[in-house]
Coordinates of C-alpha atoms in Angstrom, one line a residue:
M1 CA 49.2 114.9 61.0
N2 CA 53.0 114.9 61.1
P3 CA 54.7 116.3 64.2
A4 CA 56.5 119.6 64.0
P5 CA 60.4 119.5 63.7
I6 CA 62.3 119.9 67.0
S7 CA 64.0 123.2 67.5
R8 CA 67.5 123.4 68.8
R9 CA 66.3 125.3 71.9
E10 CA 63.7 122.6 72.7
A11 CA 66.3 119.9 72.3
F12 CA 68.9 121.7 74.4
L13 CA 66.4 122.1 77.3
F14 CA 65.5 118.5 77.2
W15 CA 69.1 117.2 77.2
L16 CA 69.9 119.6 80.0
K17 CA 67.0 118.3 82.1
L18 CA 68.0 114.7 81.3
G19 CA 71.5 115.3 82.6
F20 CA 70.0 116.2 86.1
V21 CA 67.4 113.3 86.3
S22 CA 69.3 110.4 84.7
F23 CA 69.5 108.3 87.8
G24 CA 69.2 104.5 87.9
G25 CA 72.2 103.3 85.9
P26 CA 72.0 102.5 82.2
A27 CA 68.7 100.6 82.4
G28 CA 67.0 103.5 84.2
Q29 CA 68.6 106.1 81.9
I30 CA 67.5 104.3 78.8
A31 CA 64.0 103.8 80.3
I32 CA 63.7 107.6 80.9
M33 CA 64.8 108.4 77.3
H34 CA 62.3 105.8 75.9
A35 CA 59.4 107.2 77.9
E36 CA 60.2 110.8 77.0
L37 CA 61.4 110.5 73.4
V38 CA 59.4 107.6 72.1
E39 CA 56.2 107.5 74.1
R40 CA 55.6 111.1 75.2
R41 CA 57.3 113.5 72.8
R42 CA 57.3 111.2 69.7
W43 CA 60.7 112.6 68.6
I44 CA 61.8 109.1 67.4
S45 CA 59.9 105.9 66.7
E46 CA 60.3 102.6 68.7
N47 CA 62.1 100.8 65.9
R48 CA 64.6 103.7 65.2
F49 CA 65.2 104.1 69.0
L50 CA 66.0 100.3 69.4
H51 CA 68.1 100.3 66.3
A52 CA 70.2 103.0 67.7
L53 CA 70.3 101.3 71.1
N54 CA 71.5 98.0 69.6
Y55 CA 74.4 99.8 68.0
C56 CA 75.4 101.6 71.2
M57 CA 75.3 98.4 73.2
L58 CA 77.9 96.9 70.9
L59 CA 80.4 99.7 71.6
P60 CA 82.8 100.2 74.4
G61 CA 81.7 103.1 76.6
P62 CA 78.5 104.1 78.4
E63 CA 75.6 103.0 76.2
A64 CA 73.0 105.5 77.6
Q65 CA 75.3 108.5 77.0
Q66 CA 76.1 107.2 73.5
L67 CA 72.4 106.7 72.8
A68 CA 71.7 110.3 73.8
T69 CA 74.6 111.4 71.5
Y70 CA 73.3 109.3 68.6
I71 CA 69.7 110.6 68.8
G72 CA 70.9 114.2 69.2
W73 CA 73.2 113.7 66.2
L74 CA 70.3 112.2 64.1
M75 CA 68.1 115.2 64.9
H76 CA 70.5 118.1 64.7
R77 CA 73.7 116.9 63.1
T78 CA 77.1 117.2 65.0
W79 CA 75.8 120.1 67.1
G80 CA 73.0 117.9 68.4
G81 CA 75.2 115.0 69.2
L82 CA 77.8 117.1 71.1
V83 CA 75.1 118.9 73.1
A84 CA 73.2 115.8 74.0
G85 CA 76.3 113.8 75.0
A86 CA 78.0 116.6 76.9
L87 CA 74.8 117.6 78.9
F88 CA 74.4 113.9 79.8
V89 CA 77.8 114.1 81.6
L90 CA 78.4 117.7 82.8
P91 CA 75.8 117.8 85.7
S92 CA 77.2 114.6 87.1
L93 CA 80.8 115.9 86.8
F94 CA 80.0 119.1 88.8
I95 CA 78.0 117.2 91.4
L96 CA 80.7 114.6 91.8
M97 CA 83.5 117.2 92.2
A98 CA 81.5 118.8 95.0
L99 CA 80.9 115.5 96.7
S100 CA 84.5 114.5 96.3
W101 CA 85.6 117.7 98.0
V102 CA 83.3 117.1 100.9
Y103 CA 84.6 113.5 101.1
L104 CA 88.3 114.6 101.2
R105 CA 87.7 117.4 103.7
F106 CA 85.3 115.8 106.0
G107 CA 85.4 112.0 105.2
H108 CA 87.2 111.2 108.4
T109 CA 84.7 112.8 110.7
P110 CA 82.5 110.3 112.6
L111 CA 79.3 111.5 110.8
V112 CA 80.6 110.9 107.3
A113 CA 82.6 107.8 108.3
G114 CA 79.5 106.3 109.8
L115 CA 77.5 107.0 106.6
F116 CA 80.1 105.3 104.4
Y117 CA 80.4 102.3 106.9
G118 CA 76.8 101.5 105.9
I119 CA 77.1 102.4 102.2
K120 CA 80.2 100.1 101.5
P121 CA 78.4 96.8 102.2
A122 CA 75.5 98.0 99.9
V123 CA 78.1 98.6 97.1
V124 CA 79.3 95.0 97.4
A125 CA 75.7 93.8 97.0
I126 CA 75.1 96.2 94.1
V127 CA 78.1 94.8 92.2
L128 CA 77.0 91.2 92.8
H129 CA 73.6 92.2 91.5
A130 CA 75.2 93.7 88.4
A131 CA 77.1 90.5 87.8
H132 CA 73.8 88.6 88.0
R133 CA 72.0 91.0 85.8
I134 CA 74.6 90.9 83.0
G135 CA 75.0 87.2 83.4
T136 CA 71.3 86.5 82.8
R137 CA 71.5 88.3 79.5
A138 CA 75.0 87.2 78.3
L139 CA 75.4 83.6 79.5
K140 CA 73.1 81.9 77.1
N141 CA 74.9 78.5 77.0
R142 CA 77.6 76.5 78.7
W143 CA 80.3 77.9 76.5
M144 CA 79.5 81.5 77.5
V145 CA 79.5 80.3 81.2
L146 CA 83.0 78.8 80.6
I147 CA 84.3 82.1 79.1
A148 CA 83.0 83.9 82.2
A149 CA 84.6 81.4 84.6
L150 CA 87.9 81.6 82.8
A151 CA 87.9 85.4 83.0
F152 CA 87.1 85.2 86.7
A153 CA 89.9 82.7 87.3
A154 CA 92.4 84.7 85.2
L155 CA 91.8 87.9 87.2
T156 CA 91.4 86.3 90.6
F157 CA 94.3 83.8 90.6
L158 CA 96.6 84.9 87.8
D159 CA 96.2 88.7 88.1
T160 CA 95.9 88.9 84.4
P161 CA 95.7 92.4 82.9
F162 CA 92.2 93.3 81.9
P163 CA 93.1 94.2 78.3
A164 CA 94.5 90.7 77.8
I165 CA 91.2 89.2 79.0
V166 CA 89.2 91.4 76.5
A167 CA 91.6 90.4 73.7
A168 CA 91.3 86.7 74.5
A169 CA 87.5 86.8 74.7
A170 CA 87.3 88.6 71.4
L171 CA 89.6 86.0 69.8
A172 CA 87.5 83.2 71.2
G173 CA 84.3 84.8 69.8
W174 CA 85.9 85.3 66.4
V175 CA 87.1 81.7 66.2
G176 CA 83.9 80.4 67.6
S177 CA 81.8 82.2 65.0
R178 CA 83.5 80.1 62.4
L179 CA 83.7 76.8 64.2
A180 CA 80.4 76.9 66.1
P181 CA 78.3 79.8 64.9
G182 CA 75.2 78.7 66.8
V183 CA 76.9 79.4 70.1
F184 CA 77.3 83.0 69.4
T185 CA 74.2 83.7 67.4
P186 CA 72.3 86.5 69.2
S187 CA 68.8 85.6 70.4
A188 CA 65.8 87.3 68.9
A189 CA 65.3 90.8 70.2
G190 CA 62.9 90.8 73.1
H191 CA 61.9 94.4 72.4
A192 CA 60.5 94.0 68.9
A193 CA 57.8 96.3 67.9
S194 CA 54.3 94.9 68.4
G195 CA 53.1 96.0 65.0
E196 CA 50.3 98.1 66.5
P197 CA 49.6 101.5 64.9
H198 CA 51.1 104.4 66.7
A199 CA 51.2 108.2 66.4
P200 CA 53.8 109.4 63.9
A201 CA 57.2 110.5 65.2
V202 CA 59.5 113.2 63.9
I203 CA 62.0 110.5 63.1
D204 CA 59.6 107.6 62.1
D205 CA 60.2 104.1 60.9
H206 CA 60.2 105.2 57.2
T207 CA 61.7 108.6 57.6
P208 CA 64.5 108.9 55.1
T209 CA 68.0 108.9 56.5
P210 CA 69.1 112.6 56.6
S211 CA 72.0 113.6 54.4
H212 CA 74.4 114.1 57.3
A213 CA 73.8 110.5 58.5
R214 CA 74.7 108.8 55.2
F215 CA 78.1 107.3 55.0
S216 CA 80.9 109.1 53.2
R217 CA 84.6 108.4 53.3
A218 CA 85.3 112.1 53.6
G219 CA 82.9 112.5 56.6
L220 CA 84.5 109.5 58.3
M221 CA 88.0 110.8 57.9
R222 CA 86.9 114.3 59.0
V223 CA 85.5 113.0 62.3
L224 CA 88.5 110.8 63.0
A225 CA 90.8 113.7 62.3
W226 CA 88.9 116.0 64.7
G227 CA 88.9 113.3 67.4
L228 CA 92.6 112.5 67.0
G229 CA 93.4 116.2 66.7
L230 CA 91.6 117.1 70.0
W231 CA 93.4 114.2 71.8
V232 CA 96.8 115.3 70.5
L233 CA 96.1 119.0 71.4
V234 CA 95.0 118.3 75.0
M235 CA 97.7 115.7 75.6
G236 CA 100.3 117.9 74.0
A237 CA 99.3 120.8 76.3
L238 CA 99.6 118.6 79.4
V239 CA 103.0 117.2 78.3
A240 CA 104.3 120.7 77.4
T241 CA 103.3 122.2 80.7
Q242 CA 104.0 119.4 83.1
G243 CA 106.0 116.7 81.4
W244 CA 105.3 113.2 80.1
Q245 CA 105.7 111.5 83.5
A246 CA 103.5 114.1 85.3
T247 CA 100.3 112.8 86.9
L248 CA 97.9 114.7 84.5
A249 CA 99.6 113.3 81.4
Q250 CA 99.6 109.8 82.8
M251 CA 95.9 110.1 83.7
G252 CA 95.1 111.2 80.2
L253 CA 96.9 108.3 78.7
F254 CA 95.6 105.7 81.1
F255 CA 91.9 106.8 80.8
S256 CA 92.2 106.9 77.0
K257 CA 93.0 103.2 77.2
A258 CA 90.3 102.6 79.8
A259 CA 87.7 104.2 77.5
L260 CA 88.4 101.6 74.8
L261 CA 87.8 98.7 77.2
T262 CA 84.4 99.5 78.7
F263 CA 82.5 96.7 77.1
G264 CA 79.6 95.7 79.4
G265 CA 79.4 99.0 81.2
A266 CA 81.3 100.7 84.0
Y267 CA 81.5 97.6 86.3
A268 CA 83.5 95.8 83.6
V269 CA 86.3 98.4 83.4
L270 CA 86.5 99.1 87.2
P271 CA 89.0 96.2 87.8
Y272 CA 91.2 97.8 85.1
V273 CA 90.9 101.2 86.7
Y274 CA 91.7 99.6 90.1
Q275 CA 94.8 97.9 88.7
G276 CA 96.1 101.1 87.3
A277 CA 94.9 103.9 89.6
V278 CA 95.3 102.0 92.9
E279 CA 98.0 99.3 92.4
H280 CA 100.2 100.9 89.7
F281 CA 100.0 104.7 90.0
G282 CA 98.8 104.9 93.7
W283 CA 96.4 107.8 92.9
L284 CA 94.0 106.5 95.6
T285 CA 93.5 103.5 97.9
G286 CA 91.3 100.5 97.6
P287 CA 88.8 101.7 100.2
Q288 CA 88.6 105.1 98.5
M289 CA 87.8 103.3 95.3
I290 CA 84.8 101.7 97.0
D291 CA 83.7 105.1 98.4
G292 CA 84.0 106.6 94.9
L293 CA 81.7 103.9 93.5
A294 CA 79.2 104.7 96.2
L295 CA 79.2 108.4 95.3
G296 CA 78.9 107.5 91.6
E297 CA 75.8 105.4 92.4
T298 CA 74.1 108.4 94.1
T299 CA 74.6 110.9 91.3
P300 CA 72.9 111.3 87.9
G301 CA 74.7 110.4 84.7
P302 CA 76.7 107.3 83.6
L303 CA 78.3 105.2 86.4
I304 CA 81.6 105.4 84.6
M305 CA 81.7 109.0 86.0
V306 CA 83.3 107.4 89.0
V307 CA 86.5 108.0 87.1
A308 CA 86.0 111.7 87.8
F309 CA 86.2 110.8 91.5
V310 CA 89.4 108.9 90.8
G311 CA 90.8 111.9 89.0
F312 CA 89.7 114.4 91.7
V313 CA 91.2 112.3 94.6
G314 CA 94.4 111.6 92.6
G315 CA 94.8 115.2 91.6
W316 CA 94.3 116.3 95.3
Q317 CA 96.7 113.7 96.8
Q318 CA 99.3 114.2 94.1
A319 CA 99.0 118.0 94.3
V320 CA 99.2 118.3 90.6
L321 CA 99.1 122.2 90.7
G322 CA 101.2 122.4 93.9
P323 CA 100.3 122.2 97.6
D324 CA 98.7 125.7 97.6
A325 CA 96.2 124.8 94.9
L326 CA 94.8 121.4 96.0
L327 CA 91.2 122.1 95.0
A328 CA 92.1 123.7 91.7
G329 CA 94.4 120.8 90.9
A330 CA 91.8 118.2 91.9
M331 CA 89.1 119.9 89.7
L332 CA 91.5 120.1 86.7
A333 CA 92.4 116.4 87.1
A334 CA 88.7 115.4 87.2
C335 CA 88.1 117.4 84.0
V336 CA 91.1 115.9 82.3
V337 CA 90.0 112.3 83.2
T338 CA 86.4 113.0 82.0
F339 CA 87.6 114.5 78.7
F340 CA 89.8 111.5 77.9
T341 CA 87.2 109.0 79.0
F342 CA 84.4 110.4 76.9
L343 CA 86.2 111.6 73.8
P344 CA 86.1 108.1 72.2
S345 CA 82.4 107.8 72.8
F346 CA 81.7 110.9 70.7
V347 CA 84.0 109.7 67.9
F348 CA 82.3 106.2 67.9
I349 CA 78.9 107.8 67.4
L350 CA 79.8 110.6 65.0
A351 CA 82.1 108.4 62.9
G352 CA 80.2 105.1 63.2
G353 CA 76.6 106.2 63.1
P354 CA 76.5 106.1 59.3
L355 CA 78.0 102.6 59.3
V356 CA 75.3 101.0 61.6
E357 CA 73.5 99.2 58.8
A358 CA 76.8 97.8 57.4
T359 CA 77.5 95.9 60.6
H360 CA 74.1 95.2 61.9
G361 CA 73.4 91.5 62.4
K362 CA 76.7 90.3 60.9
L363 CA 77.9 87.4 63.1
G364 CA 81.6 88.0 62.4
F365 CA 81.2 91.4 64.1
T366 CA 78.8 90.5 66.9
A367 CA 80.3 87.2 68.0
P368 CA 83.5 88.7 69.5
L369 CA 81.4 91.3 71.4
S370 CA 79.1 88.5 72.7
A371 CA 82.2 86.7 74.0
I372 CA 83.6 89.9 75.6
T373 CA 80.2 90.4 77.3
A374 CA 80.4 86.9 78.7
A375 CA 83.9 87.5 80.0
V376 CA 82.6 90.7 81.6
V377 CA 80.4 88.6 83.9
G378 CA 83.5 87.0 85.4
V379 CA 85.3 90.3 85.6
V380 CA 82.4 91.9 87.5
L381 CA 82.2 88.9 89.9
N382 CA 85.9 89.4 90.6
L383 CA 85.2 93.0 91.4
A384 CA 82.6 91.9 93.9
V385 CA 85.1 89.6 95.6
F386 CA 87.6 92.4 95.7
F387 CA 85.1 94.8 97.3
A388 CA 83.9 92.1 99.8
Q389 CA 87.5 91.5 100.9
H390 CA 88.0 95.2 101.7
V391 CA 84.6 95.5 103.5
V392 CA 84.2 92.2 105.4
W393 CA 87.9 91.4 105.8
P394 CA 89.4 94.9 106.1
R395 CA 92.8 93.6 107.2
G396 CA 93.0 90.9 104.5
W397 CA 91.8 87.3 104.2
S398 CA 93.8 86.2 107.2
G399 CA 92.6 89.0 109.4
P400 CA 89.4 89.2 111.5
V401 CA 86.0 89.3 110.0
D402 CA 83.8 92.4 110.3
A403 CA 80.6 90.5 111.2
V404 CA 78.5 93.6 111.2
A405 CA 79.6 94.6 107.7
G406 CA 79.1 91.0 106.5
A407 CA 75.5 91.1 107.9
L408 CA 74.9 94.4 106.1
V409 CA 76.1 92.9 102.8
L410 CA 73.6 90.0 103.2
L411 CA 70.7 92.3 104.0
A412 CA 71.5 94.6 101.1
A413 CA 71.7 91.6 98.7
L414 CA 68.4 90.3 100.0
A415 CA 66.8 93.8 99.4
L416 CA 68.1 93.8 95.8
F417 CA 67.5 90.2 94.7
R418 CA 64.4 89.4 96.7
F419 CA 62.6 92.7 97.1
K420 CA 63.8 94.5 94.0
T421 CA 64.8 97.6 96.0
G422 CA 66.0 100.6 94.0
V423 CA 69.7 101.5 94.2
M424 CA 69.1 105.0 95.5
T425 CA 66.7 103.7 98.2
L426 CA 69.2 101.0 99.2
I427 CA 72.1 103.4 99.5
A428 CA 70.1 105.9 101.5
T429 CA 68.8 103.3 103.8
S430 CA 72.3 101.7 104.2
A431 CA 73.8 105.1 104.9
V432 CA 71.4 105.8 107.8
A433 CA 71.9 102.2 109.1
G434 CA 75.6 102.7 109.1
L435 CA 75.4 106.0 111.0
L436 CA 73.1 104.5 113.6
I437 CA 75.3 101.4 114.1
T438 CA 78.5 103.4 114.4
Q439 CA 77.0 105.8 116.8
A440 CA 76.0 102.8 119.0
L441 CA 79.3 100.9 118.4
P442 CA 82.0 103.6 117.7
G443 CA 84.8 101.1 117.8
L444 CA 83.7 99.7 114.4
I445 CA 85.2 102.6 112.4
G446 CA 88.9 102.3 111.7
H447 CA 89.2 98.9 113.4

C-alpha cells in the first residue's frame, strides 16, 4: 500500500517543529531529519535522502539547512523549498537576537560574566573536537594531511586571506585529479543501503523525478534571475537609504562573500568572518566573537547563525539607525546579515537540484571540493589556536597564563574526546562551573 501524499499543512508543521528542535550541529540535525523523514514518516527513501545529502555536502553553506530545503523542494516545488529552508533558520534568528540583547545589556554583570568565563574554555575544546571530526573524514592520505598543514601555516604564520586558501586548495585538487586521481577518489559511501526490504516511501527509490525537478535551461535562468534580483533589490535599498560605505551595506557585501566560502561548515568560515568583522571592520571584538560562538552552540538551527550575533552586536555598537534606536538597528543588522548569508543556499538548491545527476561522482568536480575540505581542517585548527590565545592567554602570548581557564579547556576536551559528552551538556556544565569558580575567585573576571 503506497503512502498518502504529504499535504502542505503537514509539511509546514513539520518544518516549523524542526526549526525549534534542530540542536546538535549538522550531524545532529541530519540525524533528526533521517529519523523523522526516512524511518518514521517514510516521506523519502534512504537512497533518495542520502543522494540529496551527498549533493548538499559538496556545496558551500550549511548542509543540514540545504538538505531540508532540497527535500521540501522535491516534495512541494519552490514553495516547499523556501518554507523548509526558512523555518530551519527563523527560530534560531529570533532566539539569537533575544540572547544577544541580554548579552549586550547584562553581559558585564558578575552573574553573566561568570557564566561566560566557564563557557569560553568549552568553546575552545568544541572547536578542537570539530577539527578532529572533520579531519578523520577528510584526511584520507598524506597528501590531504599536507594540504591541511599548509592551510594552517598560511593562516597562522602568513595571515593569508581565507579566500586565497580556498582557491589554492581547489586548484591543488583540480591539478591533482589529473596527475594523481587516486589521491582524490572518494571512498565508498559508508551509508549505503543494506538492500533489505522496507516500507514504501512517498518519494521512493524508483519514484519518477517530478516535472519541476527536471533540468531545463529556462528554469535555471529563472532561479538565477530571481536570486540575483533579490540581492540587487535589498542591496540597492541599503545603499540608497544609507550609502555604500554604511555599515549595513558593507555587512551585506561581506556576508555575501562569506556565504560562498563556507565549505566544511561554519567552523571553516569563522576565521574569514573574524578577519573581516573583527580585524577589518571592527564590528565586534575577539572575545565577543567567542561569546557569540558559545551562544550559537546553545541555539537550534545551523551554527553559521553565529553571523546573526555578529550582525546584532555590530549594528548595536555602530548605531546603524542612530543612538536612539540601538535595539531596532541591531535587529535590522542581524536580519540583513542572515538574508545575505542564506540567499545563496536557496539559489544553490533551487537552481542546482536538477543538475545533481550530471555532477554526481565526477572526479573533476569532486576533487577540488575534497582538497578544500582537507584545507578546512587546518583552518579550523587555526581557529582553535586563536580562541585558545584569547581564553588562556587573555593579554597575548607574552602575557600571564590563566591557569584556571587552561584547566577548564583540558577538562572540556577530555569530556568531548574521552566521554563523548554532548555539546549542550558540556556548555551547561561549563557555565555552572564558571559561575561557581568566579564566585569563589572574583578576581578572575577582567584580569
